Amino acid sequence: MPWHRQSTTHSASFPFNTLNPSAPGVFRQAWGLCHHEPMRVDHVSYAAEKDGVRATADRLAAQLGVRAVNGGVHPSFGTRNVILPMAHERYVEVVEPLDHPATDKAPFGQAVKTACEAGGGWMGWVVRVEDIAAVEQRLDRASDEGHRVFPDGRRLDWRQIGVHGLINDPQLPYFIHFLNPELHPSRAVEVEPEVNISGLTLAGDPARVREWLGLPADKTSTVIDFSFIAPKGNAGLLSVTFDTPAGQITI
């Protein structure tokens, strides 16, 4: 897909932060569990631009009026990220490849490397599921283990599946299941942000996405609007709209 480089303004760097589940306000509602949704939009991924993951994340954060916090290294995939926590237990992930053999071996590392080498931009969207085994059975493949370790020694673990689908048809999300959701990346700040993801615009076919998910795309969120346009080239995630205190912003 064409990786859409955004016109953003430079801003001062925010200090790195780490997840702190014991901090006030951090134990927010676990939406996937409390609402009994079979799957829900979890996050969107943005490939770092030429000046790297931190600078890219800081520009996006400045546009949206949120804080960018350090995510960390994904050893299984040869990547690292910076997180922009959002409301409704969602987040924006800004990601870049490492100079490591795992990058070229793992499908996610390959996807990130390709996107960054093309200039960066929106890479895809990700759906959170509570029953990863059901997705494995439906797709007839095993999920991959992912993890990262915080500076204080805590470890976030998850499993993901469907990155090959993203690579071959970038309108399709991949699926993720968090093994310890109390450390979900959206909780990397003490107070839930007022900014939320409110719209995804995809070049693609809603019927194809429905076939992949097993349900319509708009059933993965009650607050996100999905817009599909006919591709003028490759399919994929074209833009993301955010509701902010200053109004709607589309990147």
XYZ file of C-alpha atoms in Angstrom:
251
model
C 0.000 0.000 0.000
C 1.188 3.608 -0.335
C 2.405 4.730 3.080
C 0.985 8.210 3.586
C 3.485 10.672 4.954
C 1.717 13.319 7.002
C 2.406 17.018 7.182
C 3.034 17.621 10.866
C 4.678 20.329 12.929
C 7.685 19.888 15.176
C 7.280 19.992 18.935
C 9.380 19.622 22.038
C 9.913 16.074 23.175
C 7.823 14.726 26.009
C 9.621 12.819 28.765
C 9.497 9.054 28.562
C 6.983 7.385 30.852
C 6.304 3.795 31.830
C 3.113 1.982 32.709
C 2.115 2.379 36.317
C -0.990 0.303 37.096
C -0.907 1.353 40.747
C -1.229 5.049 39.956
C -4.571 6.815 40.554
C -6.970 6.531 37.668
C -5.003 3.865 35.847
C -7.419 0.998 36.506
C -9.944 2.097 33.952
C -12.706 -0.030 32.544
C -11.553 -3.070 30.587
C -13.861 -2.492 27.660
C -13.417 -5.810 25.924
C -14.201 -7.711 29.109
C -16.904 -5.524 30.586
C -18.837 -5.118 27.369
C -18.565 -8.770 26.304
C -17.550 -7.783 22.801
C -16.153 -10.668 20.736
C -13.689 -8.214 19.203
C -13.047 -4.476 19.288
C -10.686 -1.989 17.698
C -7.639 -1.891 19.965
C -5.146 0.407 18.275
C -3.854 1.815 15.013
C -0.231 1.530 13.887
C 1.801 4.311 12.315
C 5.186 3.545 10.743
C 7.914 5.964 11.815
C 9.043 8.569 9.331
C 12.642 9.185 8.282
C 13.646 10.956 11.493
C 12.690 8.023 13.703
C 10.030 6.752 16.032
C 10.409 9.331 18.802
C 10.329 12.411 16.565
C 7.379 11.008 14.613
C 5.444 10.222 17.783
C 6.104 13.680 19.229
C 4.748 15.360 16.085
C 1.575 13.281 16.170
C 1.185 13.917 19.903
C 1.537 17.669 19.388
C -1.136 17.603 16.689
C -3.570 15.760 18.929
C -2.732 17.385 22.240
C -1.767 14.116 23.947
C 1.352 12.724 25.546
C 3.677 10.307 23.781
C 5.162 7.706 26.128
C 7.915 5.209 25.556
C 6.654 1.734 24.719
C 9.764 -0.358 24.248
C 11.364 -3.144 22.278
C 9.479 -6.151 20.894
C 12.190 -8.848 20.893
C 10.072 -11.379 19.005
C 9.459 -9.011 16.100
C 12.590 -6.851 15.925
C 10.667 -3.599 16.423
C 10.167 -0.872 19.006
C 7.339 1.567 19.598
C 6.141 4.737 21.247
C 2.540 4.894 22.518
C -0.059 7.656 22.296
C -2.728 6.567 24.807
C -6.331 7.388 23.869
C -9.710 7.238 25.577
C -11.839 4.067 25.536
C -8.807 1.846 26.176
C -7.302 2.454 22.746
C -4.011 3.883 21.551
C -1.884 4.913 18.603
C 1.306 2.914 18.166
C 4.223 4.539 16.377
C 6.660 1.810 15.427
C 10.014 1.327 13.728
C 12.264 -1.657 12.910
C 15.440 -2.554 14.747
C 18.703 -3.516 13.116
C 18.247 -7.107 14.251
C 17.807 -10.515 12.562
C 14.321 -10.884 14.085
C 13.103 -7.951 11.987
C 13.506 -9.865 8.734
C 12.229 -13.149 10.164
C 8.987 -11.994 11.814
C 6.062 -10.948 9.580
C 5.359 -7.922 11.774
C 8.995 -6.843 11.602
C 8.914 -7.212 7.820
C 5.745 -5.117 7.562
C 7.178 -2.359 9.762
C 10.488 -2.290 7.896
C 8.754 -2.057 4.512
C 6.478 0.751 5.687
C 9.293 2.773 7.247
C 11.532 2.374 4.206
C 8.653 3.751 2.104
C 8.583 6.923 4.209
C 6.280 5.944 7.059
C 2.621 6.648 7.690
C -0.456 4.648 8.588
C 0.327 0.961 8.508
C -2.882 -0.680 9.701
C -5.482 -1.235 12.397
C -5.631 -3.906 15.063
C -8.576 -5.720 16.612
C -8.481 -7.049 20.163
C -10.110 -10.407 20.872
C -10.751 -12.285 24.085
C -10.701 -15.725 22.417
C -7.564 -15.992 20.312
C -8.060 -19.757 19.901
C -11.268 -19.134 17.945
C -9.388 -16.864 15.538
C -6.601 -19.432 15.184
C -9.172 -22.072 14.291
C -10.939 -19.835 11.788
C -7.715 -18.765 10.070
C -6.203 -22.267 10.386
C -2.886 -21.036 11.759
C -1.190 -20.452 15.103
C -0.800 -17.066 16.734
C 2.602 -15.533 17.482
C 3.902 -14.638 20.937
C 4.752 -11.016 21.634
C 6.093 -9.282 24.718
C 8.033 -6.345 26.036
C 9.648 -5.748 29.406
C 9.260 -2.498 31.326
C 12.251 -0.845 33.023
C 10.925 -1.986 36.417
C 10.904 -5.620 35.290
C 7.199 -6.092 34.622
C 6.377 -7.809 31.345
C 3.437 -7.237 28.991
C 2.509 -10.423 27.095
C 0.199 -10.893 24.159
C -0.484 -13.122 21.197
C -1.212 -11.873 17.707
C -2.343 -13.401 14.454
C -3.171 -12.207 10.952
C -0.147 -10.065 10.097
C 0.221 -11.979 6.832
C -3.290 -10.768 6.003
C -2.195 -7.181 6.663
C 0.871 -7.631 4.462
C -1.034 -9.182 1.563
C -4.159 -7.006 1.840
C -3.500 -3.922 4.022
C -7.178 -3.072 4.470
C -7.380 -6.064 6.833
C -6.587 -5.740 10.539
C -4.628 -8.261 12.490
C -5.840 -9.674 15.810
C -4.327 -9.332 19.281
C -5.038 -10.904 22.659
C -3.438 -9.519 25.833
C -2.540 -12.093 28.469
C -2.264 -9.465 31.217
C -4.623 -6.654 30.132
C -4.049 -4.720 33.345
C -0.816 -3.587 31.636
C -2.595 -2.535 28.429
C -0.651 0.225 26.615
C -3.566 2.667 26.841
C -2.937 2.775 30.602
C 0.514 4.285 30.235
C -0.740 7.602 31.609
C -2.353 8.238 34.963
C -5.435 10.054 33.645
C -7.443 8.829 30.678
C -6.983 11.275 27.761
C -9.914 13.242 26.385
C -8.881 12.317 22.841
C -10.426 9.278 21.198
C -10.301 7.547 17.842
C -13.584 8.359 16.105
C -13.107 7.336 12.481
C -11.106 5.104 10.152
C -11.028 5.647 6.398
C -9.986 2.597 4.421
C -9.305 2.080 0.749
C -10.938 -1.278 0.327
C -14.043 -3.413 0.291
C -16.247 -3.673 3.390
C -17.375 -7.128 2.271
C -13.772 -8.346 2.269
C -13.195 -6.934 5.750
C -16.420 -8.524 6.970
C -15.306 -11.892 5.593
C -11.974 -11.548 7.403
C -13.466 -10.477 10.730
C -16.543 -12.675 10.651
C -18.687 -9.576 11.272
C -19.052 -6.047 9.851
C -16.240 -3.613 10.650
C -18.594 -1.264 12.502
C -19.384 -4.029 14.983
C -15.855 -3.684 16.363
C -16.671 -0.319 17.952
C -19.663 1.730 19.045
C -17.762 5.031 18.733
C -15.680 4.624 15.558
C -17.129 5.386 12.124
C -15.770 3.339 9.233
C -15.571 4.810 5.738
C -14.607 2.714 2.750
C -13.562 4.159 -0.587
C -12.662 2.348 -3.779
C -8.870 1.895 -3.944
C -7.009 3.925 -6.563
C -4.121 1.543 -6.232
C -3.470 -0.626 -3.197
C -5.949 -1.058 -0.374
C -5.129 0.087 3.152
C -5.710 2.502 6.007
C -5.754 6.025 4.539
C -6.571 8.232 7.512
C -7.661 8.241 11.135
C -10.006 10.820 12.683
C -9.770 11.814 16.332
C -12.230 13.641 18.571
C -10.299 16.137 20.672
C -11.279 19.007 22.989
C -10.276 21.329 20.134
C -12.523 19.525 17.606
C -12.055 16.742 15.114
C -8.602 16.169 13.658
C -7.896 13.858 10.747
C -4.397 12.577 10.104
